[in-house]
Coordinates of C-alpha atoms in Angstrom, one line a residue:
X175 CA 0.1 -0.1 -0.1
X176 CA 0.8 3.8 -0.6
X177 CA 2.7 4.7 2.3
X178 CA 1.8 8.3 2.7
X179 CA -1.6 6.6 3.5
X180 CA 0.3 5.1 6.8
X181 CA 2.0 7.9 8.4
X182 CA 0.1 7.1 11.5
X183 CA 1.5 3.6 11.7
X184 CA 4.1 2.9 14.4
X185 CA 6.4 0.7 12.2
X186 CA 6.8 3.6 9.7
X187 CA 7.2 5.8 12.5
X188 CA 10.0 3.8 13.6
X189 CA 12.1 3.4 10.2
X190 CA 12.3 7.3 10.3
X191 CA 13.6 7.5 13.9
X192 CA 10.1 9.0 14.9
X193 CA 8.5 7.2 16.9
X194 CA 5.7 9.0 19.1
X195 CA 5.9 12.1 16.8
X196 CA 2.8 13.2 15.2
X197 CA 1.4 11.8 11.8
X198 CA 2.1 15.2 10.1
X199 CA 5.7 14.9 11.1
X200 CA 6.0 11.9 9.9
X201 CA 4.2 12.6 6.5
X202 CA 6.8 15.6 6.3
X203 CA 10.0 13.4 7.1
X204 CA 8.9 10.4 4.3
X205 CA 8.2 13.5 1.5
X206 CA 11.5 14.7 2.6
X207 CA 13.0 11.6 2.1
X208 CA 11.3 10.6 -1.2
X209 CA 12.4 13.7 -2.9
X210 CA 15.7 12.4 -1.7
X211 CA 15.2 8.8 -3.2

């Protein structure tokens, strides 16, 4: 599934090192990582 729809999932947050952060911050980090891919 699309990872952008899973910003609230703990596993995705853990992968980004953002456990406990709001979904909006996780989404922003995921977008930034995509831009550097």
